[in-house]
CSV table of C-alpha atoms and ligand atoms in Angstrom, one decimal:
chain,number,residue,atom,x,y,z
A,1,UNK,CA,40.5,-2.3,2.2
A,2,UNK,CA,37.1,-4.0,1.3
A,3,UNK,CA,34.3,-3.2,4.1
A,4,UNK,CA,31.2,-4.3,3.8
A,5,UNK,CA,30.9,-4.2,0.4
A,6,UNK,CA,32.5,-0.6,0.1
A,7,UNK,CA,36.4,0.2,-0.6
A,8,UNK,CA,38.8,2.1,1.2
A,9,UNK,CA,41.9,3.8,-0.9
A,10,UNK,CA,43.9,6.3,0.1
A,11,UNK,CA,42.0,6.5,3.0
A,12,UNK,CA,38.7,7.5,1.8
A,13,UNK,CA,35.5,5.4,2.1
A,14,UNK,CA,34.5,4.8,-2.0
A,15,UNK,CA,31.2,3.7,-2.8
A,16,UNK,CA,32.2,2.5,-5.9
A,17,UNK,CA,34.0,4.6,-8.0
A,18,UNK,CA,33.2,7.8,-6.3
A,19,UNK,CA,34.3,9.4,-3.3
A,20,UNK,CA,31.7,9.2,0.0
A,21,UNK,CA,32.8,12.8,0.6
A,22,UNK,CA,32.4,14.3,-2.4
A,23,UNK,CA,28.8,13.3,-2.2
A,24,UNK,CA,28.0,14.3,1.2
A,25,UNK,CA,29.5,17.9,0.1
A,26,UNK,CA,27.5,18.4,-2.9
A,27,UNK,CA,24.1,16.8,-2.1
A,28,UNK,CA,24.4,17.1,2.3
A,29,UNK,CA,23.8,15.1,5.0
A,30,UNK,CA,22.1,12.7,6.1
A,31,UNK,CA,22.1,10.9,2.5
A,32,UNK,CA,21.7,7.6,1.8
A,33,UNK,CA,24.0,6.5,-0.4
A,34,UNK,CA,23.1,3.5,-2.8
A,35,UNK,CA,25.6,1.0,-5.1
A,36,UNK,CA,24.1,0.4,-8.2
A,37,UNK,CA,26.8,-2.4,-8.6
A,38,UNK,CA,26.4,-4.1,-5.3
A,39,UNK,CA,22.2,-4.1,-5.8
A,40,UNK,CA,22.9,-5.8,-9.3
A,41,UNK,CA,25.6,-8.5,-8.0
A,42,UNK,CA,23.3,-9.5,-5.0
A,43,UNK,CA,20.4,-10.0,-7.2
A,44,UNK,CA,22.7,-11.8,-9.6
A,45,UNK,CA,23.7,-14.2,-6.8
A,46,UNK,CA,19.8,-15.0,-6.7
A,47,UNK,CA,19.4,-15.8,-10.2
A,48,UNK,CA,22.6,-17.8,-10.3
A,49,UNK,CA,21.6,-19.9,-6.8
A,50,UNK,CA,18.4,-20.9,-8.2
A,51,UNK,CA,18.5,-21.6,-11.6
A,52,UNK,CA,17.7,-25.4,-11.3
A,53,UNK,CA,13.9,-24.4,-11.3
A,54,UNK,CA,12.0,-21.9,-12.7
A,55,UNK,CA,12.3,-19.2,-10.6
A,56,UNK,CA,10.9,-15.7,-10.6
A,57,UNK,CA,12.8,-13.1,-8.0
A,58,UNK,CA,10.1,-10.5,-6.8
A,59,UNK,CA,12.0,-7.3,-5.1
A,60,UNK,CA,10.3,-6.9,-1.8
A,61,UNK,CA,9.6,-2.9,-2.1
A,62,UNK,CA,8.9,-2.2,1.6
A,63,UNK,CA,12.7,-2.6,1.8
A,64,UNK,CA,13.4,0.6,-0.3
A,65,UNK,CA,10.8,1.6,-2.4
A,66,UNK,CA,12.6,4.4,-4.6
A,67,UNK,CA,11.6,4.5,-8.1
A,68,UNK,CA,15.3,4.2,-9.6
A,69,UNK,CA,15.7,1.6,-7.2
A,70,UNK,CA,12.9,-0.2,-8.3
A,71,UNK,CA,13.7,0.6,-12.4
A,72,UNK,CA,17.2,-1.0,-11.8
A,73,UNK,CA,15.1,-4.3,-10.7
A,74,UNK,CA,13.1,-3.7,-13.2
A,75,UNK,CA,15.6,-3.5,-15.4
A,76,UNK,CA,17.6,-6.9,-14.6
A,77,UNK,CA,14.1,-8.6,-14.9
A,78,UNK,CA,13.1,-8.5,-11.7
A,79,UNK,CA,9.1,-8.6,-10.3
A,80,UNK,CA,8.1,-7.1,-7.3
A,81,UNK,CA,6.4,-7.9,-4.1
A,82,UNK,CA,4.0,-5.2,-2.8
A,83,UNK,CA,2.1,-4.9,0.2
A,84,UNK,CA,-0.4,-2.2,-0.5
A,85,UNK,CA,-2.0,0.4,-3.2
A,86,UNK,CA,1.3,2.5,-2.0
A,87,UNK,CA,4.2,-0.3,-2.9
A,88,UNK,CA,1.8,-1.4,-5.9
A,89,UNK,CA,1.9,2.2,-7.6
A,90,UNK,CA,5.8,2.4,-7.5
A,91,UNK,CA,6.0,-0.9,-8.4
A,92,UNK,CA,3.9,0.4,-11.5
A,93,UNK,CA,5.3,3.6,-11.6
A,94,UNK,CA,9.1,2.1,-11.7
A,95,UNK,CA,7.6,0.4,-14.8
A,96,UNK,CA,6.9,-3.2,-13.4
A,97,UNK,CA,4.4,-5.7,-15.0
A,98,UNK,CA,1.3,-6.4,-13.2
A,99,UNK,CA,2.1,-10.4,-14.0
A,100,UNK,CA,5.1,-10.2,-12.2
A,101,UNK,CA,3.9,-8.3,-9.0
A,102,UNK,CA,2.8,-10.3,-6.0
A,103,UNK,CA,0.8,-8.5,-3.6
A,104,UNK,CA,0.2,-9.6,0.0
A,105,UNK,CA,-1.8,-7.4,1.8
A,106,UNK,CA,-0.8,-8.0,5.7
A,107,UNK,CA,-4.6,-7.4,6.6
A,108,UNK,CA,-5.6,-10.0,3.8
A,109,UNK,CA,-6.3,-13.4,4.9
A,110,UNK,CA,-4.7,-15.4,2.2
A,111,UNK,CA,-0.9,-16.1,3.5
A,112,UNK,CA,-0.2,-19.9,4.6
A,113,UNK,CA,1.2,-19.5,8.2
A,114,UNK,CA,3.6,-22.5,8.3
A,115,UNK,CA,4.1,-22.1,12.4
A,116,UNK,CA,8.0,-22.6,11.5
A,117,UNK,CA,10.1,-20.7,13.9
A,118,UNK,CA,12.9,-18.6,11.7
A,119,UNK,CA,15.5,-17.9,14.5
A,120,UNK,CA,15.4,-14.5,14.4
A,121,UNK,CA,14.3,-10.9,16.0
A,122,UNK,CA,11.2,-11.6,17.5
A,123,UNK,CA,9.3,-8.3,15.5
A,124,UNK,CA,10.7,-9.6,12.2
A,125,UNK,CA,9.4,-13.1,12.8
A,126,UNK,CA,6.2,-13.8,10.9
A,127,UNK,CA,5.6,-17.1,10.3
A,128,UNK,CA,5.0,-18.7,13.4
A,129,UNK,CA,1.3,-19.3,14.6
A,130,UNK,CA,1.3,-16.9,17.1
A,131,UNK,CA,1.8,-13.9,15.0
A,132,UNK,CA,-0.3,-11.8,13.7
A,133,UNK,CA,0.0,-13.4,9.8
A,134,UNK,CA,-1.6,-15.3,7.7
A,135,UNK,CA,-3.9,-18.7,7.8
A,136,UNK,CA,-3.2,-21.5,10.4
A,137,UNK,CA,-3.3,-24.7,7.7
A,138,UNK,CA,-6.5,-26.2,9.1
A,139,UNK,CA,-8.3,-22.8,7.7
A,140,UNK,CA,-5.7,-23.0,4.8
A,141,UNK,CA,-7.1,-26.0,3.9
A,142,UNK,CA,-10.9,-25.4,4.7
A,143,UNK,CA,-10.3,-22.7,2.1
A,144,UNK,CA,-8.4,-25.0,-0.5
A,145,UNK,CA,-11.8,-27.2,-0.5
A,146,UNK,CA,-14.5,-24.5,-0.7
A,147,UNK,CA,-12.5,-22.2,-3.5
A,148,UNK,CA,-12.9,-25.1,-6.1
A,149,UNK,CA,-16.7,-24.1,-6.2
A,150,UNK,CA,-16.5,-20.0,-6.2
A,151,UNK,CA,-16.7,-18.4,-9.4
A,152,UNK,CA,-13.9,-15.5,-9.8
A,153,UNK,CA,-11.4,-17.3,-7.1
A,154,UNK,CA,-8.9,-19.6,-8.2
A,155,UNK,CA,-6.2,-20.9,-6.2
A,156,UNK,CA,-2.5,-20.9,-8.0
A,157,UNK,CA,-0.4,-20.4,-5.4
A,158,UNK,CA,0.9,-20.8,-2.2
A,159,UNK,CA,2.3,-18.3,-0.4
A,160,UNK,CA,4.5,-18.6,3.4
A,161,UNK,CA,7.2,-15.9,4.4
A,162,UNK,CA,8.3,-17.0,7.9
A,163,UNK,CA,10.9,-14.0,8.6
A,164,UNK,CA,13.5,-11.4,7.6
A,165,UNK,CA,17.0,-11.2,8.5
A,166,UNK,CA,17.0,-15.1,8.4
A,167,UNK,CA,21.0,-16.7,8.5
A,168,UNK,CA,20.0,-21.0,9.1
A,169,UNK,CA,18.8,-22.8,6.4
A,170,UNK,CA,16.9,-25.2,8.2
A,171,UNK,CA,13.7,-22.9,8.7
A,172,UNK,CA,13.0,-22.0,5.0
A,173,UNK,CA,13.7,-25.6,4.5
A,174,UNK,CA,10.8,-26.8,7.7
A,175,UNK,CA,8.6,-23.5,5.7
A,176,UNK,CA,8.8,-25.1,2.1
A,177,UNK,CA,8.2,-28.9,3.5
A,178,UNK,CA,5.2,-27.4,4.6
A,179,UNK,CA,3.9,-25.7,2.0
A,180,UNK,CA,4.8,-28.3,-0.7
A,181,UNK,CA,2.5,-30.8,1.2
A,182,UNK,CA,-0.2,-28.5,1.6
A,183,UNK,CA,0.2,-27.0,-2.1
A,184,UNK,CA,0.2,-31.2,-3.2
A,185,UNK,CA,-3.4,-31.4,-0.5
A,186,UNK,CA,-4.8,-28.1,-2.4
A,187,UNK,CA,-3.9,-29.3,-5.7
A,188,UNK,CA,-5.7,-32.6,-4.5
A,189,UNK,CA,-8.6,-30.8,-4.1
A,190,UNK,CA,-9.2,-29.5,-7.3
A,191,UNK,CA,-7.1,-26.5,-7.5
A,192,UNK,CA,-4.8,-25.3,-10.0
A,193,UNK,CA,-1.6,-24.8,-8.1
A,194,UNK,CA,1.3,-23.6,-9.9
A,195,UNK,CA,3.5,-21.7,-7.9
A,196,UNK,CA,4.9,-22.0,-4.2
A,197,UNK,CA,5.7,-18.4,-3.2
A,198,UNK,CA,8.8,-18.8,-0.1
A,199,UNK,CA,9.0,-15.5,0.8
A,200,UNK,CA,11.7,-13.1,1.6
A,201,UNK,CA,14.1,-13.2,4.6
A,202,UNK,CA,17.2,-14.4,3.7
A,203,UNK,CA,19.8,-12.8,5.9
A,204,UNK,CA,23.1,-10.3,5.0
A,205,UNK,CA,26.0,-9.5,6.7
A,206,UNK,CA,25.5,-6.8,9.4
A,207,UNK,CA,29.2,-7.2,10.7
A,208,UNK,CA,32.0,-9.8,10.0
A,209,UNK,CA,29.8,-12.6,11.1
A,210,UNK,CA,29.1,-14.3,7.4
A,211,UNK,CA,25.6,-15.1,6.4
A,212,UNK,CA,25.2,-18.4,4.9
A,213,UNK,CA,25.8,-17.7,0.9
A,214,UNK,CA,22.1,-17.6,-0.8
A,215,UNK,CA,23.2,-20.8,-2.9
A,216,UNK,CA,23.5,-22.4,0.4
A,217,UNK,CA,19.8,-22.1,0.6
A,218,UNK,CA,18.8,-22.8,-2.9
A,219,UNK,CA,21.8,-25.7,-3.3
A,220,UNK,CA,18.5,-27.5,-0.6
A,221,UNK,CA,15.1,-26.2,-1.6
A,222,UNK,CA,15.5,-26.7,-5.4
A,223,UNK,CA,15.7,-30.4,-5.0
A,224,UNK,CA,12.6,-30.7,-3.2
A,225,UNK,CA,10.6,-28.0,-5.9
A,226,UNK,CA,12.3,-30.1,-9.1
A,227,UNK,CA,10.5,-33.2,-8.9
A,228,UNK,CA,7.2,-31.6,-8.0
A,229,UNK,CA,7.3,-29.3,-11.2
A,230,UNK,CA,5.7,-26.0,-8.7
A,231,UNK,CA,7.2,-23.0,-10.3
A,232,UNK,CA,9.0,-20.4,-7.6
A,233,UNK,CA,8.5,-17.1,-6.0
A,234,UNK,CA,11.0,-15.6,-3.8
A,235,UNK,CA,10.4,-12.1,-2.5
A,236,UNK,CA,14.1,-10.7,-1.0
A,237,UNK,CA,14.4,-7.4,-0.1
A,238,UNK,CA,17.2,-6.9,2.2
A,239,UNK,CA,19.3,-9.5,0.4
A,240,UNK,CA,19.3,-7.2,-2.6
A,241,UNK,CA,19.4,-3.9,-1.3
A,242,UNK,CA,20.6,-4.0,2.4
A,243,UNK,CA,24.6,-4.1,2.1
A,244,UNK,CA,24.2,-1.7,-0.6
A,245,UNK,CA,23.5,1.6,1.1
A,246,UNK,CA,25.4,3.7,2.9
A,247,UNK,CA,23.9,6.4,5.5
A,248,UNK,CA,25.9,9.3,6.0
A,249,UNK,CA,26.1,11.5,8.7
A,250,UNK,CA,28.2,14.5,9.9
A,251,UNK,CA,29.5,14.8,13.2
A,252,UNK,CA,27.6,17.7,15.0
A,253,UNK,CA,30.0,17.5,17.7
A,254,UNK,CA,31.9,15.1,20.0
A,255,UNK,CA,31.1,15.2,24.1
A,256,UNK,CA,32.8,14.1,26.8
A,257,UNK,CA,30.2,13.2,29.5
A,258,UNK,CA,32.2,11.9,32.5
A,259,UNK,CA,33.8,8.6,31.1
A,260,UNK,CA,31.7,8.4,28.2
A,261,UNK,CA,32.6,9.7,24.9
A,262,UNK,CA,29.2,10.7,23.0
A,263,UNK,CA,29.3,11.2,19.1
A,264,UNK,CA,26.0,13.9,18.1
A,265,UNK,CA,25.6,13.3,14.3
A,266,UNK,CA,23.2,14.9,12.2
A,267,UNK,CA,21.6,11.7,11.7
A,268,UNK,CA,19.1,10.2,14.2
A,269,UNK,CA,16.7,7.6,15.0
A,270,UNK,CA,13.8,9.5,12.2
A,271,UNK,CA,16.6,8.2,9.3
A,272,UNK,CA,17.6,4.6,10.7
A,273,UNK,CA,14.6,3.8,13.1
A,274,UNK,CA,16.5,-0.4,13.4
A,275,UNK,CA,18.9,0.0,16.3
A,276,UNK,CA,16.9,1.9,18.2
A,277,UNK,CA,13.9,-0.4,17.5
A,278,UNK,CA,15.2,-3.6,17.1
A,279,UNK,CA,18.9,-2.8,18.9
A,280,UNK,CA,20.1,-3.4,15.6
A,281,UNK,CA,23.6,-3.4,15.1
A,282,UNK,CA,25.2,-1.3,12.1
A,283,UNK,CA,28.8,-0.9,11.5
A,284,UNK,CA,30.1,2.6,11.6
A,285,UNK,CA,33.2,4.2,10.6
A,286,UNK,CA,34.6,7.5,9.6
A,287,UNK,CA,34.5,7.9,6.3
A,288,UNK,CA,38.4,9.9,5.9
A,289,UNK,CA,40.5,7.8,7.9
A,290,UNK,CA,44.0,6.4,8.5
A,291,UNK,CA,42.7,3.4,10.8
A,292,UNK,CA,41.6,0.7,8.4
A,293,UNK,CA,39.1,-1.1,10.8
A,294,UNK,CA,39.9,-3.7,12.5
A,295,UNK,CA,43.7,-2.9,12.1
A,296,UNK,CA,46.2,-3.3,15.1
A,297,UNK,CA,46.8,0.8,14.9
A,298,UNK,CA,43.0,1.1,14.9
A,299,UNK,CA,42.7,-1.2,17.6
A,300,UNK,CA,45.3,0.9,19.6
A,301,UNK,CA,44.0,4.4,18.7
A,302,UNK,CA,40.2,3.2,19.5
A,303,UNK,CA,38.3,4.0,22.7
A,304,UNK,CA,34.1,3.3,23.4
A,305,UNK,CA,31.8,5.7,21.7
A,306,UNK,CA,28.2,5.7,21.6
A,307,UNK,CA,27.0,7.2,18.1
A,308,UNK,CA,24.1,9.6,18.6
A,309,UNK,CA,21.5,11.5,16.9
A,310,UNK,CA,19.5,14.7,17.7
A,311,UNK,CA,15.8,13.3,18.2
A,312,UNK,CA,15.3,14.2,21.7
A,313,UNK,CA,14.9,10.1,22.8
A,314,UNK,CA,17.4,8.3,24.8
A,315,UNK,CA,16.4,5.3,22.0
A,316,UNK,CA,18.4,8.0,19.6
A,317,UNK,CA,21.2,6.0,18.5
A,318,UNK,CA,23.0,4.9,15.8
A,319,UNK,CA,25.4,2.6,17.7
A,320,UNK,CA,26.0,1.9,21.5
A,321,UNK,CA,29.2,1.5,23.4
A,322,UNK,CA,31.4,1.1,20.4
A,323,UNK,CA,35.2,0.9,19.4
A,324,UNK,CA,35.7,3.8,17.6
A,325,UNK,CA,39.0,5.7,16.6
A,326,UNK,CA,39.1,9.4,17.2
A,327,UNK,CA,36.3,11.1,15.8
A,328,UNK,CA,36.6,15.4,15.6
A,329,UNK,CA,33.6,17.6,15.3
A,330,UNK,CA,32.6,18.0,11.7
A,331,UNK,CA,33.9,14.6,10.1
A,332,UNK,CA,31.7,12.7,8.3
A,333,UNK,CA,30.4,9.2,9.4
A,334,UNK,CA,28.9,6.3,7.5
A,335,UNK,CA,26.5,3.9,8.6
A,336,UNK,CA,26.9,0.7,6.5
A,337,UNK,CA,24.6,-2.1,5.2
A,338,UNK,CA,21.8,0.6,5.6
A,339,UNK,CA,20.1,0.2,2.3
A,340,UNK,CA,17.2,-2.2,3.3
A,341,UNK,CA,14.4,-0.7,5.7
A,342,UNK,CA,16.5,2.4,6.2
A,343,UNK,CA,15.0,5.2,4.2
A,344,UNK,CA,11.9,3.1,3.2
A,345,UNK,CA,11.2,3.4,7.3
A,346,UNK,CA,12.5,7.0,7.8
A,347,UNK,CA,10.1,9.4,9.4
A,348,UNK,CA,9.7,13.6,9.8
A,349,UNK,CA,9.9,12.8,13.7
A,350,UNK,CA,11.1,15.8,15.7
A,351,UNK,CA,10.2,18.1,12.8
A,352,UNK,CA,13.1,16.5,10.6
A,353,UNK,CA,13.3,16.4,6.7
A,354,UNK,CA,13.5,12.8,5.4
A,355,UNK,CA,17.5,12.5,3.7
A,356,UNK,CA,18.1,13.2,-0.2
A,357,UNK,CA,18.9,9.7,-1.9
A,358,UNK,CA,21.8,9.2,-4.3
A,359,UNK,CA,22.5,6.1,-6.4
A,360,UNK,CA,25.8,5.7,-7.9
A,361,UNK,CA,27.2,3.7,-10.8
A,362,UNK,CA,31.0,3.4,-11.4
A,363,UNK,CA,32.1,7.2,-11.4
A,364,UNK,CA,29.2,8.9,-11.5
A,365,UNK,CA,26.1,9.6,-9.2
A,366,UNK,CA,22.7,11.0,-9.1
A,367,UNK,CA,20.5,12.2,-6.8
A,368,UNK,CA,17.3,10.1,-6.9
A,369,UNK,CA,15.3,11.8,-3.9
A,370,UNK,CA,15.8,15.1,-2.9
A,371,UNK,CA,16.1,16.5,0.5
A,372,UNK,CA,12.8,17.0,2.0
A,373,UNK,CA,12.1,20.9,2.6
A,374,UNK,CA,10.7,23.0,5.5
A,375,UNK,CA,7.7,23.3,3.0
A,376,UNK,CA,7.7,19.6,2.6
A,377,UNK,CA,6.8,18.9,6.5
A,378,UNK,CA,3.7,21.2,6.4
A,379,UNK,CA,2.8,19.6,3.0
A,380,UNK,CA,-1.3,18.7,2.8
A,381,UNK,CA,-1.8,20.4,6.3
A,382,UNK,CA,-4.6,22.9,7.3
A,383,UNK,CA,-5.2,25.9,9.6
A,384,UNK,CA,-8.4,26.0,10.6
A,385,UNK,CA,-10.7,28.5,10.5
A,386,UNK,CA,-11.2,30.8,13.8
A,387,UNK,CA,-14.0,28.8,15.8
A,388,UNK,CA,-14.6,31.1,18.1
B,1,LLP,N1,7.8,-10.9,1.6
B,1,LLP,C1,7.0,-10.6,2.6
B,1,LLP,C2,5.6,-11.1,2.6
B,1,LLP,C3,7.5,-9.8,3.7
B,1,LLP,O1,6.6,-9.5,4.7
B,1,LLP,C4,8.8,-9.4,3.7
B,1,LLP,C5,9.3,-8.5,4.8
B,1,LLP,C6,9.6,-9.7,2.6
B,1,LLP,C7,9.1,-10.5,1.6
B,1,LLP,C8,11.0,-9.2,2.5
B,1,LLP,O2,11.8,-9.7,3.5
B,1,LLP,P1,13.4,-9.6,3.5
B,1,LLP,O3,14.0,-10.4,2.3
B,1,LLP,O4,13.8,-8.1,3.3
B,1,LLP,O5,13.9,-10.1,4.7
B,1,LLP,N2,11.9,-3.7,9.2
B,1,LLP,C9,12.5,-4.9,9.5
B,1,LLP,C10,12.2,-6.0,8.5
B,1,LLP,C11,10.7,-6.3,8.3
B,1,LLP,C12,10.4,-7.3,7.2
B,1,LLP,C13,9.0,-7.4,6.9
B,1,LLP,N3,8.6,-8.2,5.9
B,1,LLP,C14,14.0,-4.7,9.6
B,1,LLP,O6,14.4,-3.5,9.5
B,1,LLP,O7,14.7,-5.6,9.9
């Protein structure tokens, strides 16, 4: 059975060649749990969707950030798109080129706000003019007359990035109208413009519902960029890395609270901060099972379940009010498409160690972060001296 971008056989969850369990027993839990295959197809479907122009895919590091994450971009030619000294050094670090790194500072004042409306969560919607980002295009433009006559500033680029988790085409098309006029107005005026930077956000598949394939979004933007010879930046993050990762939790224990069946996992809000921030919804499933999901016996055998964690907030789940097939104390659980703005948003909240990270490539894996220790929390702090 194919989920998500993970197999089922002989009814064990696989992240590719290598049992989810055997993992979780040697390294722990929580882990994330990373395809090495699934984060090179994804980016493959990039380079294949938008080969009619020159195009140059920059990974967008606040989605995961860890180095061999990064060195695997690297490695398949990637750039990357950093948003501070932080993402820059890994970026570095990971080996990356400086001329292929973008960096857009959200403080800066030098991102094109399009005002183009992405259809999607309103926190992860950034390009419309009442957000918090960029330039409106009347100061865009101001700019694109006075930088002609700076000395050190030269303008060669335009970048927009309306949103994340994006599944019309339509808006990135409105966003790249937009900034192909202005980039032709700026160019008008005496600057140098070479490259039209679009931005990350195209969307994945949190459940069954399909996101448009990515070549249905480059099959209409590259006919626009061809003819005006720009060159192009995109800047996914999620695309690449989000159905890749697995979090994986084990079942503290399994209450009955009147008619409500509460799952406690060892996993909470401090690893995978997106449904309880953005009620995002992540498919979760045992990962030793005989109920293949979405199967008639697993429809039969499956009752509501909210699946917990132990931060002490009510926000504190993992998934609300879902069909889930029995679940015993002690099994393990996996959270799927977890690998974009899971770990990379994880927190020590409730005085909990960030998860180890493992990456796995056909039948072997690695562990690519380690657990955080005890030691680790207090890391850099200071008793002070007796004042008194
Ligand atoms: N470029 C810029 C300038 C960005 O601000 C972002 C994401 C990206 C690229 C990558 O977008 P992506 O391809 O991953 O959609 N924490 C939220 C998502 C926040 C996205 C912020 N900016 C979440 O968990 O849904």
């Amino acid at each position: 059975m194919e989920h998500l971008h993970h197999v089922y056989r002989d009814e064990e969850l696989l992240c590719e060649g290598v049992p989810v369990r055997r993992i979780a027993e040697k390294v722990g839990t929580p882990v994330f749990i990373y395809s090495r295959d699934v984060i090179q197809k994804h980016f493959q479907k990039l380079v294949d969707a938008f080969r009619q122009v020159e195009t140059l895919v920059c990974y967008s590091v606040k989605a995961l950030g860890n180095l061999a994450i990064c060195q695997v971009l690297r490695d398949l030619g990637a750039g990357f798109d950093v948003v501070s000294g932080g993402e820059l050094f890994r970026a570095l670090q990971a080996g990356g080129r400086a001329k292929k790194i973008v960096f857009a500072g959200v403080g800066k004042s030098a991102r094109v706000n399009p005002d183009v409306d992405p259809k999607t969560h309103t926190y992860i919607t950034t390009g419309k003019r009442e957000t918090k980002f960029g330039l409106d295009l009347e100061t865009a433009e101001r700019l694109a007359a006075a930088i002609p006559g700076l000395t050190g500033v030269r303008m060669i680029g335009v970048h927009v990035h309306i949103g994340s988790q994006i599944t019309e085409v339509t808006p990135h098309l409105e966003a790249l109208k937009k900034a192909l006029a202005f980039a032709d107005r700026a160019r008008g005026l005496g600057n140098p413009v070479e490259w039209i930077n679009l931005g990350g956000g195209f969307g994945i598949h949190y459940r069954e519902v399909e996101a448009p394939p990515v070549s249905d979004y480059a099959d209409v933007l590259q006919p626009l960029i061809a003819p005006s010879g720009y060159r192009l930046i995109i800047e996914p993050g999620r695309f690449i890395v989000g159905n890749a990762g697995l979090l994986v939790s084990r079942v503290l224990y399994v209450k009955q609270s009147g008619d409500r069946r509460f799952v406690i996992c060892d996993a909470g809000m401090n690893d995978l901060i997106r449904p309880a921030l953005y009620g995002a919804w992540h498919e979760v499933w045992p990962v030793s099972t005989p109920y293949a999901k979405g199967s008639p016996a697993s429809d039969l055998a499956s009752t509501p379940a909210d699946v917990v964690g132990p931060v002490c907030e009510s926000a504190d789940f993992l998934a609300r009010d879902r069909m889930l097939p029995p679940i015993r104390d002690g099994e393990l659980l996996a959270v799927f498409s977890a690998g974009a703005y899971g770990m990379s948003m994880a927190s020590n909240y409730n005085g909990r160690p960030r998860p180890a990270e493992v990456l796995v490539s056909g039948s072997l894996f690695e562990v690519i972060r380690t657990r955080e220790t005890w030691d680790d929390l207090i890391r850099g702090e200071r008793k002070v001296a007796r004042w008194d």
